[in-house]
Short mmCIF file of C-alpha atoms and ligand atoms in Angstrom, two decimals:
data_model
loop_
_atom_site.label_atom_id
_atom_site.label_comp_id
_atom_site.label_asym_id
_atom_site.label_seq_id
_atom_site.Cartn_x
_atom_site.Cartn_y
_atom_site.Cartn_z
CA MET A 101 9.82 -24.23 -12.58
CA GLU A 102 6.15 -23.34 -12.26
CA ARG A 103 4.41 -21.63 -15.14
CA TYR A 104 1.41 -19.86 -13.64
CA LYS A 105 -1.93 -19.44 -15.33
CA PHE A 106 -4.59 -16.91 -14.39
CA TYR A 107 -7.06 -17.59 -11.62
CA ILE A 108 -10.49 -17.07 -13.19
CA GLY A 109 -13.81 -18.38 -11.95
CA GLY A 110 -12.06 -20.70 -9.50
CA ASP A 111 -10.01 -22.38 -12.26
CA TRP A 112 -6.45 -22.00 -13.49
CA ILE A 113 -6.74 -20.79 -17.07
CA GLY A 114 -3.88 -20.10 -19.44
CA PRO A 115 -3.37 -16.92 -21.46
CA ALA A 116 -5.65 -16.73 -24.51
CA GLU A 117 -2.59 -15.78 -26.56
CA ASP A 118 0.68 -17.56 -25.82
CA GLY A 119 2.46 -14.74 -23.95
CA HIS A 120 4.55 -15.29 -20.82
CA PHE A 121 7.07 -13.31 -18.81
CA ASP A 122 9.65 -14.24 -16.18
CA ALA A 123 9.62 -13.82 -12.41
CA VAL A 124 13.23 -13.09 -11.41
CA ASN A 125 14.60 -13.76 -7.92
CA PRO A 126 16.46 -10.50 -7.09
CA PHE A 127 18.87 -12.33 -4.75
CA THR A 128 20.05 -15.01 -7.20
CA GLY A 129 19.30 -13.10 -10.41
CA LYS A 130 17.67 -16.30 -11.70
CA VAL A 131 14.26 -16.84 -13.27
CA TRP A 132 12.24 -18.85 -10.76
CA ALA A 133 8.70 -18.82 -12.21
CA GLN A 134 6.80 -17.76 -15.30
CA LEU A 135 3.63 -15.74 -15.54
CA GLY A 136 0.99 -15.22 -18.17
CA GLU A 137 0.66 -11.93 -20.01
CA ALA A 138 -3.07 -11.23 -19.97
CA SER A 139 -4.61 -9.92 -23.19
CA PRO A 140 -7.86 -7.93 -23.27
CA ALA A 141 -9.65 -11.29 -23.91
CA ASP A 142 -8.24 -12.67 -20.63
CA VAL A 143 -9.27 -9.50 -18.80
CA ASP A 144 -12.78 -9.90 -20.28
CA ALA A 145 -12.94 -13.48 -19.04
CA ALA A 146 -11.88 -12.47 -15.52
CA VAL A 147 -14.37 -9.59 -15.33
CA GLU A 148 -17.14 -11.85 -16.67
CA ALA A 149 -16.40 -14.47 -14.02
CA ALA A 150 -16.49 -11.79 -11.31
CA ALA A 151 -19.74 -10.36 -12.69
CA ARG A 152 -21.36 -13.82 -12.71
CA ALA A 153 -20.35 -14.45 -9.11
CA GLN A 154 -21.30 -11.01 -7.77
CA PRO A 155 -25.08 -11.31 -7.21
CA GLY A 156 -24.62 -14.61 -5.39
CA TRP A 157 -21.83 -13.25 -3.20
CA ALA A 158 -23.70 -10.05 -2.39
CA GLY A 159 -26.80 -12.15 -1.67
CA THR A 160 -24.93 -14.32 0.84
CA ASN A 161 -25.78 -12.97 4.25
CA GLY A 162 -23.18 -11.01 6.20
CA ALA A 163 -22.76 -13.73 8.81
CA THR A 164 -21.81 -16.27 6.14
CA ARG A 165 -19.40 -13.84 4.48
CA ALA A 166 -17.83 -13.22 7.91
CA LEU A 167 -17.48 -16.96 8.50
CA ILE A 168 -15.69 -17.46 5.18
CA LEU A 169 -13.37 -14.46 5.68
CA ASN A 170 -12.46 -15.73 9.16
CA ARG A 171 -11.75 -19.18 7.72
CA VAL A 172 -9.49 -17.59 5.10
CA ALA A 173 -7.67 -15.80 7.94
CA ASP A 174 -7.02 -19.17 9.62
CA VAL A 175 -5.69 -20.61 6.37
CA ILE A 176 -3.39 -17.59 5.89
CA VAL A 177 -1.93 -18.17 9.36
CA ASP A 178 -1.44 -21.88 8.59
CA HIS A 179 0.46 -20.99 5.40
CA ALA A 180 2.24 -17.86 6.67
CA GLU A 181 5.69 -19.41 6.61
CA ARG A 182 5.36 -20.78 3.07
CA MET A 183 3.81 -17.55 1.76
CA ALA A 184 6.59 -15.50 3.37
CA VAL A 185 9.21 -17.60 1.56
CA ILE A 186 7.40 -17.00 -1.75
CA GLU A 187 7.17 -13.24 -1.14
CA SER A 188 10.83 -12.94 -0.10
CA THR A 189 11.95 -15.02 -3.09
CA ASP A 190 9.94 -12.83 -5.44
CA ASN A 191 10.80 -9.35 -4.15
CA GLY A 192 13.88 -9.70 -1.92
CA LYS A 193 12.26 -8.44 1.25
CA VAL A 194 13.64 -10.10 4.40
CA ILE A 195 11.72 -13.08 5.73
CA ARG A 196 11.26 -11.56 9.19
CA GLU A 197 9.21 -8.79 7.56
CA THR A 198 7.28 -10.90 5.03
CA LYS A 199 6.32 -13.36 7.80
CA SER A 200 4.85 -10.53 9.88
CA GLN A 201 3.13 -9.21 6.75
CA MET A 202 1.31 -12.55 6.30
CA LEU A 203 0.07 -12.42 9.89
CA PHE A 204 -1.05 -8.84 9.32
CA ALA A 205 -2.93 -9.99 6.20
CA ALA A 206 -4.81 -12.51 8.39
CA ARG A 207 -5.51 -9.73 10.91
CA LEU A 208 -7.04 -7.60 8.13
CA PHE A 209 -9.29 -10.49 7.07
CA ARG A 210 -10.51 -10.91 10.65
CA PHE A 211 -11.04 -7.16 11.08
CA TYR A 212 -13.22 -6.87 7.98
CA ALA A 213 -14.98 -10.19 8.67
CA GLY A 214 -16.31 -8.34 11.71
CA TYR A 215 -17.87 -5.69 9.46
CA ALA A 216 -19.57 -8.10 7.03
CA ASP A 217 -22.72 -8.33 9.18
CA LYS A 218 -22.52 -4.77 10.53
CA LEU A 219 -22.93 -2.64 7.43
CA TYR A 220 -25.76 -0.73 9.01
CA GLY A 221 -27.75 2.00 7.32
CA SER A 222 -29.61 4.82 9.07
CA THR A 223 -33.21 5.78 9.51
CA ILE A 224 -33.61 9.47 8.79
CA PRO A 225 -36.34 11.67 10.26
CA LEU A 226 -37.83 13.84 7.50
CA ASP A 227 -40.09 16.92 7.72
CA SER A 228 -43.06 14.81 6.67
CA SER A 229 -44.37 12.38 9.25
CA THR A 230 -45.76 9.98 6.63
CA ILE A 231 -42.60 9.32 4.70
CA PHE A 232 -40.16 6.74 6.00
CA ASP A 233 -36.58 7.38 4.94
CA TYR A 234 -33.67 4.98 5.38
CA THR A 235 -30.29 4.22 3.86
CA THR A 236 -28.52 1.00 2.96
CA ARG A 237 -24.89 0.40 2.05
CA GLU A 238 -24.54 -1.61 -1.13
CA PRO A 239 -21.50 -3.05 -2.89
CA TYR A 240 -20.30 -1.43 -6.13
CA GLY A 241 -20.34 -4.73 -8.01
CA VAL A 242 -17.10 -5.79 -9.69
CA VAL A 243 -14.06 -3.89 -8.44
CA ALA A 244 -10.53 -3.78 -9.90
CA LEU A 245 -7.63 -4.01 -7.44
CA ILE A 246 -4.24 -3.06 -8.91
CA THR A 247 -1.12 -3.31 -6.74
CA ALA A 248 2.61 -2.51 -6.63
CA TRP A 249 5.57 -4.88 -6.17
CA ASN A 250 7.01 -3.82 -2.84
CA SER A 251 4.56 -5.69 -0.57
CA PRO A 252 2.08 -7.53 -2.82
CA ILE A 253 0.13 -9.38 -0.12
CA THR A 254 -0.08 -6.45 2.31
CA LEU A 255 -1.18 -4.10 -0.45
CA LEU A 256 -3.74 -6.65 -1.67
CA CYS A 257 -5.10 -7.24 1.83
CA ASN A 258 -5.43 -3.52 2.52
CA LYS A 259 -8.17 -3.74 -0.12
CA LEU A 260 -9.43 -7.28 -0.61
CA PRO A 261 -11.15 -8.26 2.67
CA ALA A 262 -12.91 -4.87 2.82
CA ALA A 263 -14.15 -5.24 -0.76
CA LEU A 264 -15.34 -8.80 -0.10
CA ALA A 265 -16.97 -8.09 3.27
CA ALA A 266 -19.05 -5.41 1.54
CA GLY A 267 -20.29 -7.90 -1.10
CA ASN A 268 -18.14 -6.93 -4.09
CA THR A 269 -16.35 -9.41 -6.30
CA VAL A 270 -12.94 -8.49 -7.65
CA VAL A 271 -10.38 -8.79 -10.40
CA VAL A 272 -6.84 -8.33 -9.13
CA LYS A 273 -3.83 -7.31 -11.18
CA PRO A 274 -0.57 -7.52 -9.22
CA SER A 275 2.66 -5.90 -10.39
CA GLU A 276 4.50 -7.63 -13.22
CA HIS A 277 7.61 -7.44 -10.96
CA ALA A 278 6.09 -9.57 -8.16
CA SER A 279 2.97 -11.55 -9.04
CA VAL A 280 3.61 -15.03 -7.66
CA SER A 281 2.45 -14.50 -4.08
CA THR A 282 -0.88 -13.04 -5.26
CA LEU A 283 -1.53 -16.12 -7.42
CA GLU A 284 -0.55 -18.46 -4.59
CA PHE A 285 -2.87 -16.49 -2.30
CA CYS A 286 -5.81 -17.63 -4.46
CA LYS A 287 -5.19 -21.19 -3.28
CA LEU A 288 -5.65 -20.01 0.31
CA LEU A 289 -8.88 -18.23 -0.61
CA ALA A 290 -10.22 -21.43 -2.17
CA GLU A 291 -9.14 -23.51 0.84
CA GLY A 292 -10.95 -21.06 3.11
CA GLY A 293 -14.15 -21.66 1.14
CA LEU A 294 -14.46 -18.51 -0.96
CA PRO A 295 -16.82 -19.36 -3.84
CA PRO A 296 -15.37 -19.51 -7.39
CA GLY A 297 -15.38 -16.21 -9.29
CA VAL A 298 -15.46 -13.99 -6.20
CA VAL A 299 -11.73 -13.31 -6.58
CA ASN A 300 -10.01 -13.49 -9.97
CA VAL A 301 -6.40 -12.68 -10.80
CA VAL A 302 -4.83 -11.76 -14.11
CA THR A 303 -1.14 -10.97 -14.53
CA GLY A 304 0.65 -8.69 -16.93
CA GLY A 305 2.00 -5.16 -17.21
CA GLY A 306 0.53 -1.70 -17.58
CA GLU A 307 -1.53 -2.59 -20.66
CA THR A 308 -3.31 -5.34 -18.76
CA GLY A 309 -3.96 -2.90 -15.92
CA ALA A 310 -5.31 -0.29 -18.34
CA ALA A 311 -7.62 -2.84 -20.02
CA LEU A 312 -9.01 -3.67 -16.60
CA VAL A 313 -9.54 -0.04 -15.59
CA ARG A 314 -11.31 0.70 -18.88
CA HIS A 315 -13.52 -2.39 -18.78
CA ALA A 316 -17.17 -1.30 -18.87
CA ASP A 317 -18.17 -3.78 -16.15
CA ILE A 318 -15.59 -2.56 -13.62
CA ALA A 319 -17.54 -0.31 -11.26
CA LYS A 320 -14.66 0.99 -9.15
CA VAL A 321 -10.86 0.93 -9.15
CA SER A 322 -8.62 0.74 -6.11
CA PHE A 323 -4.99 1.33 -7.03
CA THR A 324 -1.68 1.27 -5.18
CA GLY A 325 1.35 2.45 -7.10
CA SER A 326 3.24 5.46 -8.36
CA PRO A 327 1.81 8.97 -8.81
CA ALA A 328 2.66 8.78 -12.54
CA VAL A 329 0.45 5.72 -13.08
CA GLY A 330 -2.10 6.98 -10.54
CA ARG A 331 -2.57 10.05 -12.75
CA LYS A 332 -3.22 7.88 -15.81
CA ILE A 333 -5.70 5.71 -13.93
CA ALA A 334 -7.53 8.75 -12.54
CA ALA A 335 -7.74 10.14 -16.10
CA MET A 336 -9.10 6.86 -17.56
CA ALA A 337 -11.55 6.47 -14.69
CA GLY A 338 -12.55 10.14 -14.97
CA GLU A 339 -13.33 9.67 -18.63
CA MET A 340 -15.75 6.90 -17.68
CA LEU A 341 -16.86 8.57 -14.41
CA LYS A 342 -15.70 5.67 -12.31
CA PRO A 343 -14.75 6.17 -8.67
CA VAL A 344 -11.12 5.49 -7.76
CA THR A 345 -9.09 5.12 -4.60
CA LEU A 346 -5.45 6.05 -5.12
CA GLU A 347 -2.69 5.00 -2.70
CA LEU A 348 0.40 6.61 -4.23
CA GLY A 349 3.95 7.51 -3.38
CA GLY A 350 5.52 9.56 -0.64
CA LYS A 351 8.57 11.48 0.50
CA SER A 352 7.76 11.64 4.15
CA PRO A 353 9.36 14.02 6.66
CA ASN A 354 10.47 12.54 9.97
CA ILE A 355 11.21 15.48 12.32
CA VAL A 356 13.47 15.24 15.35
CA PHE A 357 13.35 18.12 17.86
CA ASP A 358 16.09 18.96 20.35
CA ASP A 359 13.93 17.64 23.19
CA ALA A 360 13.51 14.16 21.64
CA ASP A 361 14.96 10.98 23.12
CA PRO A 362 17.99 10.61 20.79
CA GLU A 363 18.08 6.80 20.96
CA ALA A 364 14.36 6.40 20.26
CA ALA A 365 14.56 8.94 17.42
CA THR A 366 17.57 7.16 15.91
CA ILE A 367 15.76 3.83 15.95
CA GLY A 368 12.64 5.48 14.50
CA ALA A 369 14.67 7.07 11.72
CA LEU A 370 16.38 3.73 10.94
CA ALA A 371 13.05 1.90 10.85
CA GLY A 372 11.63 4.66 8.70
CA ILE A 373 14.20 4.44 5.93
CA PHE A 374 15.99 1.09 6.10
CA GLY A 375 13.03 -1.12 7.02
CA ALA A 376 11.88 -2.90 3.84
CA THR A 377 15.10 -1.63 2.18
CA GLY A 378 13.39 1.75 1.95
CA GLN A 379 10.95 0.33 -0.59
CA THR A 380 7.90 1.47 1.24
CA CYS A 381 5.49 4.26 0.42
CA VAL A 382 5.79 5.66 3.96
CA ALA A 383 9.61 5.65 3.99
CA GLY A 384 10.78 8.45 6.28
CA SER A 385 13.22 9.50 3.60
CA ARG A 386 13.50 13.15 4.72
CA LEU A 387 14.92 13.38 8.24
CA LEU A 388 14.66 16.92 9.61
CA VAL A 389 16.86 17.35 12.71
CA GLN A 390 17.01 20.43 14.94
CA ARG A 391 20.47 21.94 15.31
CA GLY A 392 21.00 20.91 18.94
CA LEU A 393 20.83 17.19 18.06
CA TYR A 394 21.92 17.40 14.43
CA ASP A 395 25.53 16.21 14.75
CA GLU A 396 24.71 13.55 17.33
CA ILE A 397 21.81 12.02 15.36
CA THR A 398 23.76 12.13 12.09
CA GLN A 399 26.68 10.31 13.73
CA ARG A 400 24.46 7.72 15.44
CA LEU A 401 22.64 7.00 12.18
CA ALA A 402 25.81 6.68 10.13
CA ASP A 403 27.23 4.20 12.69
CA ARG A 404 24.02 2.18 12.82
CA ALA A 405 23.59 2.17 9.04
CA ARG A 406 27.06 0.66 8.56
CA ALA A 407 26.19 -2.12 11.02
CA ILE A 408 22.96 -3.24 9.29
CA ARG A 409 23.18 -6.93 8.32
CA LEU A 410 22.55 -7.33 4.59
CA GLY A 411 22.01 -10.86 3.44
CA ASP A 412 19.92 -13.61 1.88
CA PRO A 413 16.29 -12.47 2.23
CA LEU A 414 15.39 -16.00 3.37
CA ASP A 415 17.90 -15.94 6.26
CA PRO A 416 16.10 -14.90 9.47
CA ALA A 417 19.28 -13.10 10.57
CA SER A 418 19.22 -10.70 7.59
CA GLU A 419 18.03 -7.20 8.42
CA MET A 420 17.99 -5.76 4.90
CA GLY A 421 17.37 -7.70 1.71
CA THR A 422 17.83 -6.82 -1.92
CA VAL A 423 16.15 -4.16 -3.98
CA ALA A 424 13.18 -5.89 -5.59
CA ASN A 425 14.05 -5.64 -9.27
CA ARG A 426 16.65 -4.40 -11.73
CA PRO A 427 14.90 -1.22 -12.98
CA GLN A 428 14.40 -0.10 -9.37
CA PHE A 429 18.04 -0.87 -8.53
CA ASP A 430 19.19 1.30 -11.45
CA ARG A 431 16.89 4.16 -10.38
CA ILE A 432 18.27 4.10 -6.83
CA MET A 433 21.90 4.14 -7.99
CA GLN A 434 21.14 7.07 -10.30
CA SER A 435 19.53 8.99 -7.43
CA ILE A 436 22.62 8.42 -5.28
CA ASP A 437 24.87 9.75 -8.07
CA SER A 438 22.77 12.84 -8.57
CA ALA A 439 22.65 13.59 -4.81
CA THR A 440 26.45 13.49 -4.75
CA GLN A 441 26.63 15.78 -7.80
CA ASP A 442 24.18 18.20 -6.14
CA GLY A 443 26.60 18.60 -3.21
CA ALA A 444 24.85 16.56 -0.48
CA ARG A 445 27.42 15.19 2.04
CA LEU A 446 27.62 11.38 1.92
CA VAL A 447 28.03 10.04 5.48
CA ALA A 448 27.23 6.34 4.94
CA GLY A 449 26.94 3.87 2.07
CA GLY A 450 26.56 5.13 -1.46
CA ASN A 451 27.45 1.96 -3.37
CA ARG A 452 26.18 -1.38 -4.49
CA ALA A 453 26.83 -3.75 -1.58
CA LYS A 454 29.02 -6.70 -2.47
CA GLY A 455 30.38 -9.72 -0.65
CA ASP A 456 30.58 -13.48 -0.89
CA HIS A 457 27.32 -13.90 1.00
CA LEU A 458 25.57 -11.36 -1.25
CA GLY A 459 26.28 -13.12 -4.54
CA GLU A 460 24.61 -11.53 -7.56
CA GLY A 461 21.93 -9.96 -5.36
CA LEU A 462 20.70 -6.43 -6.05
CA PHE A 463 21.99 -5.01 -2.74
CA VAL A 464 22.41 -1.30 -2.07
CA GLU A 465 24.37 -0.11 0.98
CA PRO A 466 22.25 1.75 3.54
CA THR A 467 22.98 5.28 2.33
CA ILE A 468 22.81 8.59 4.19
CA PHE A 469 23.30 12.11 2.91
CA ALA A 470 23.66 14.95 5.43
CA ASP A 471 23.51 18.75 4.97
CA VAL A 472 20.78 18.33 2.36
CA ARG A 473 18.90 21.42 1.18
CA ASN A 474 15.19 21.11 0.57
CA ASP A 475 15.52 22.14 -3.06
CA MET A 476 17.82 19.19 -3.88
CA ALA A 477 16.38 16.24 -5.79
CA VAL A 478 17.35 13.89 -2.94
CA ALA A 479 15.02 15.88 -0.65
CA GLN A 480 12.13 16.15 -3.12
CA ASN A 481 11.92 13.00 -5.26
CA GLU A 482 10.67 9.64 -4.08
CA ILE A 483 13.65 7.27 -4.41
CA PHE A 484 11.93 4.16 -2.99
CA GLY A 485 15.18 2.69 -1.72
CA PRO A 486 17.55 2.79 1.28
CA VAL A 487 18.61 6.41 0.85
CA LEU A 488 18.14 8.96 3.63
CA ALA A 489 18.40 12.74 3.27
CA ILE A 490 19.14 14.62 6.53
CA LEU A 491 18.18 18.31 6.63
CA PRO A 492 19.01 20.63 9.53
CA PHE A 493 16.54 23.19 10.93
CA GLU A 494 16.52 25.83 13.68
CA THR A 495 12.91 26.56 14.66
CA GLU A 496 9.57 24.78 14.87
CA GLU A 497 8.13 27.06 12.15
CA GLU A 498 11.03 26.29 9.83
CA ALA A 499 10.54 22.54 10.42
CA VAL A 500 6.86 22.75 9.44
CA ASP A 501 7.67 24.84 6.35
CA ILE A 502 10.32 22.38 5.14
CA ALA A 503 8.19 19.34 5.99
CA ASN A 504 5.21 20.56 4.00
CA ASP A 505 7.20 21.98 1.08
CA ILE A 506 6.87 18.80 -0.97
CA PRO A 507 4.36 17.54 -3.57
CA PHE A 508 3.54 14.46 -1.45
CA GLY A 509 1.43 14.13 1.69
CA LEU A 510 1.42 10.52 2.84
CA ALA A 511 3.03 10.37 6.30
CA SER A 512 5.09 12.40 8.75
CA GLY A 513 6.83 11.73 12.04
CA LEU A 514 7.40 13.97 15.06
CA TRP A 515 9.96 13.15 17.76
CA THR A 516 9.56 15.30 20.87
CA ARG A 517 9.00 14.79 24.59
CA ASP A 518 6.88 17.97 24.71
CA ILE A 519 3.24 16.91 24.37
CA SER A 520 2.14 20.53 23.83
CA ARG A 521 4.47 20.81 20.86
CA ALA A 522 3.21 17.53 19.41
CA MET A 523 -0.44 18.56 19.77
CA ARG A 524 0.33 21.98 18.25
CA LEU A 525 2.10 20.47 15.24
CA VAL A 526 -0.17 17.52 14.35
CA PRO A 527 -2.83 19.74 12.68
CA GLN A 528 -0.10 21.60 10.76
CA MET A 529 1.31 18.47 9.08
CA LYS A 530 -0.06 18.16 5.52
CA SER A 531 -0.16 14.37 5.46
CA GLY A 532 -2.73 11.62 5.85
CA VAL A 533 -0.80 9.91 8.66
CA VAL A 534 1.15 11.49 11.53
CA TRP A 535 3.26 9.41 13.90
CA VAL A 536 4.43 10.88 17.20
CA ASN A 537 7.45 9.21 18.85
CA THR A 538 7.04 6.19 16.58
CA TYR A 539 7.28 5.53 12.84
CA ARG A 540 5.97 3.02 10.30
CA MET A 541 3.39 1.65 12.71
CA VAL A 542 0.25 0.13 11.17
CA ALA A 543 -2.99 -1.28 12.53
CA ALA A 544 -6.00 -2.91 10.88
CA GLN A 545 -8.24 -0.46 12.77
CA ALA A 546 -6.31 2.71 11.83
CA PRO A 547 -7.15 4.48 8.53
CA PHE A 548 -4.29 4.93 6.08
CA GLY A 549 -3.91 7.10 2.97
CA GLY A 550 -2.50 10.31 1.59
CA THR A 551 -3.14 13.86 0.53
CA LYS A 552 -1.72 15.87 -2.39
CA GLU A 553 0.21 13.66 -4.86
CA SER A 554 0.09 10.75 -2.42
CA GLY A 555 -3.47 10.15 -3.54
CA PHE A 556 -6.95 10.10 -2.09
CA GLY A 557 -9.30 7.71 -0.36
CA ARG A 558 -8.41 5.58 2.63
CA GLU A 559 -7.63 1.95 3.40
CA ARG A 560 -7.91 0.04 6.67
CA GLY A 561 -10.17 1.03 9.53
CA GLU A 562 -13.90 1.58 9.17
CA VAL A 563 -13.40 4.12 6.42
CA GLY A 564 -11.58 1.40 4.41
CA ILE A 565 -14.75 -0.64 3.98
CA MET A 566 -16.87 2.43 3.26
CA GLU A 567 -14.69 2.96 0.16
CA PHE A 568 -16.21 -0.25 -1.22
CA THR A 569 -19.86 0.62 -0.55
CA VAL A 570 -22.40 2.96 -2.09
CA THR A 571 -25.11 4.63 -0.03
CA LYS A 572 -28.64 4.09 -1.25
CA ASN A 573 -31.43 6.28 0.08
CA VAL A 574 -34.99 4.92 0.21
CA MET A 575 -38.16 6.99 0.73
CA ILE A 576 -41.47 5.25 1.37
CA ASP A 577 -44.65 7.33 1.35
CA TYR A 578 -47.22 5.53 3.48
CA SER A 579 -49.86 8.29 3.49
CA SER A 580 -52.87 7.77 1.25
CA GLU A 581 -52.85 11.37 0.07
CA ALA A 582 -53.11 12.34 -3.60
CA ARG A 583 -50.43 15.01 -3.97
CA ASP A 584 -50.07 17.94 -6.37
CA PRO A 585 -47.92 16.46 -9.21
CA PHE A 586 -46.35 19.87 -9.99
CA ALA A 587 -45.09 20.71 -6.50
CA ILE A 588 -41.90 19.39 -4.96
CA LYS A 589 -42.84 16.85 -2.36
CA ASN A 590 -41.35 17.03 1.09
P1 NAD B 1 3.64 1.53 -10.69
O1 NAD B 1 2.72 2.68 -10.62
O2 NAD B 1 4.69 1.51 -11.73
O3 NAD B 1 2.80 0.17 -10.89
C1 NAD B 1 1.74 -0.18 -10.01
C2 NAD B 1 0.77 -1.10 -10.73
O4 NAD B 1 0.14 -0.37 -11.80
C3 NAD B 1 1.41 -2.32 -11.39
O5 NAD B 1 0.57 -3.42 -11.19
C4 NAD B 1 1.48 -1.93 -12.85
O6 NAD B 1 1.49 -3.01 -13.75
C5 NAD B 1 0.19 -1.15 -12.99
N1 NAD B 1 0.13 -0.23 -14.13
C6 NAD B 1 1.15 0.37 -14.78
N2 NAD B 1 0.68 1.17 -15.76
C7 NAD B 1 -0.67 1.06 -15.74
C8 NAD B 1 -1.72 1.65 -16.48
N3 NAD B 1 -1.48 2.52 -17.47
N4 NAD B 1 -2.99 1.34 -16.16
C9 NAD B 1 -3.27 0.48 -15.16
N5 NAD B 1 -2.31 -0.12 -14.41
C10 NAD B 1 -1.02 0.18 -14.68
O7 NAD B 1 4.25 1.41 -9.22
P2 NAD B 1 5.34 0.40 -8.68
O8 NAD B 1 6.66 0.78 -9.27
O9 NAD B 1 4.84 -0.98 -8.84
O10 NAD B 1 5.32 0.73 -7.12
C11 NAD B 1 6.03 1.77 -6.53
C12 NAD B 1 5.13 2.94 -6.20
O11 NAD B 1 4.01 2.49 -5.43
C13 NAD B 1 5.83 3.97 -5.34
O12 NAD B 1 5.50 5.26 -5.80
C14 NAD B 1 5.24 3.72 -3.96
O13 NAD B 1 5.30 4.81 -3.09
C15 NAD B 1 3.84 3.34 -4.30
N6 NAD B 1 3.21 2.64 -3.19
C16 NAD B 1 2.21 3.27 -2.49
C17 NAD B 1 1.62 2.67 -1.38
C18 NAD B 1 0.52 3.32 -0.60
O14 NAD B 1 -0.20 2.63 0.11
N7 NAD B 1 0.34 4.62 -0.67
C19 NAD B 1 2.06 1.39 -0.99
C20 NAD B 1 3.07 0.78 -1.74
C21 NAD B 1 3.64 1.41 -2.83
#
């Protein structure tokens, strides 16, 4: 069994104090690797290494940074299969999804490689004809990237290539529930030619993350995780006046109108909640269905949910894997119990899934509650598991009211064949992402992020790299005039 060290300054360095914790395979229930618990001294060492490497990396021209990021993308593709096995072993997500996530990670590296030599500034015409004004976009310096356990490499690569293309160096802290793939990823970065110290990884829990956020040499924090921890990070960063990007949770409404294609909407609803075992921030966990299609869609979904193939995450035939870790499994089962107690009508699932081929795995049956009211916990709280709440509605106005009556604002889906209705509703959805006649679709070019308690700032797309740059304005007076020192110059 491998006992991982930290990746600092291009070397594998052990914890300063002798603390380790276990990586548990959620399918077998067995410990399959060990990780170091980083102390503040380890965090210091990682930040120092990043700080040492930063001027050199920022001084490398954009074309060279692009070349290296593209080489890393090639290496990721070469190792996609192996990395997918590691990810699925660590967090129970099915191999068909983790494999496509590795290819998407490579796509993100190529997309941001393209920006490395195109971080243009502007020239700005001022009122005075003898002052030349221009802007540049500079890196922050050393940036902290903190991620969640559900998709460690995707969440990392939503941030990392953008941060690097802009000339930052980074210290990464993955979730204590799934850290192995992030450490293994460092080997790919080195093989691609990334200089030592540009990316550093420490592992550990919340205390390690907090030590990183509070470190005086961390210039910016980009965080993906829960609203509860996001709040703490925003408070710590606020205290030190550090900028933060927060990618937090969701409870996204997926709305099916009477004029939708029922088969397409059913598939979209399934993908929205049972893809990734529902452990995705954009899970379409609130399905709002108009009365005319309500019974039909509920029936179709219940039938399809029962037919989903649960199995070994490493088996390409498996459609749904395990829940990623024990605490999350317990939270999901509690949410199912409380939905039943609140009077929601269980139409599929509701139990731990068992069977010879499922072994000790943390499997939850694809679960659907119908006739849910919007004030029930199952309609309001993020469960982060394969649990769908179906709510009926009558009118378009009612659908919008229910959809937006939620503390979150990450994503929403609209299913309708009426383009006028779709165009009318898009501006009314209080979410950072709106999908029309599709769900859970991502692209390197398309910005992603939330509103309300789903956070702020954006990842992916052009705006994703701007989050890792600071605008500098430069004014050059090339007149030879002696000006009045007590008047504002313009
Ligand atoms: P979490 O907030 O418990 O942990 C996330 C990370 O924060 C972990 O690395 C953890 O160790 C670290 N952390 C914990 N306490 C900290 C502290 N005080 N200071 C600094 N770091 C600290 O979240 P989770 O359970 O790992 O992930 C699930 C949540 O993540 C869900 O709410 C989900 O919706 C959200 N998520 C959001 C997105 C998105 O892009 N919006 C994507 C994936 C997951």
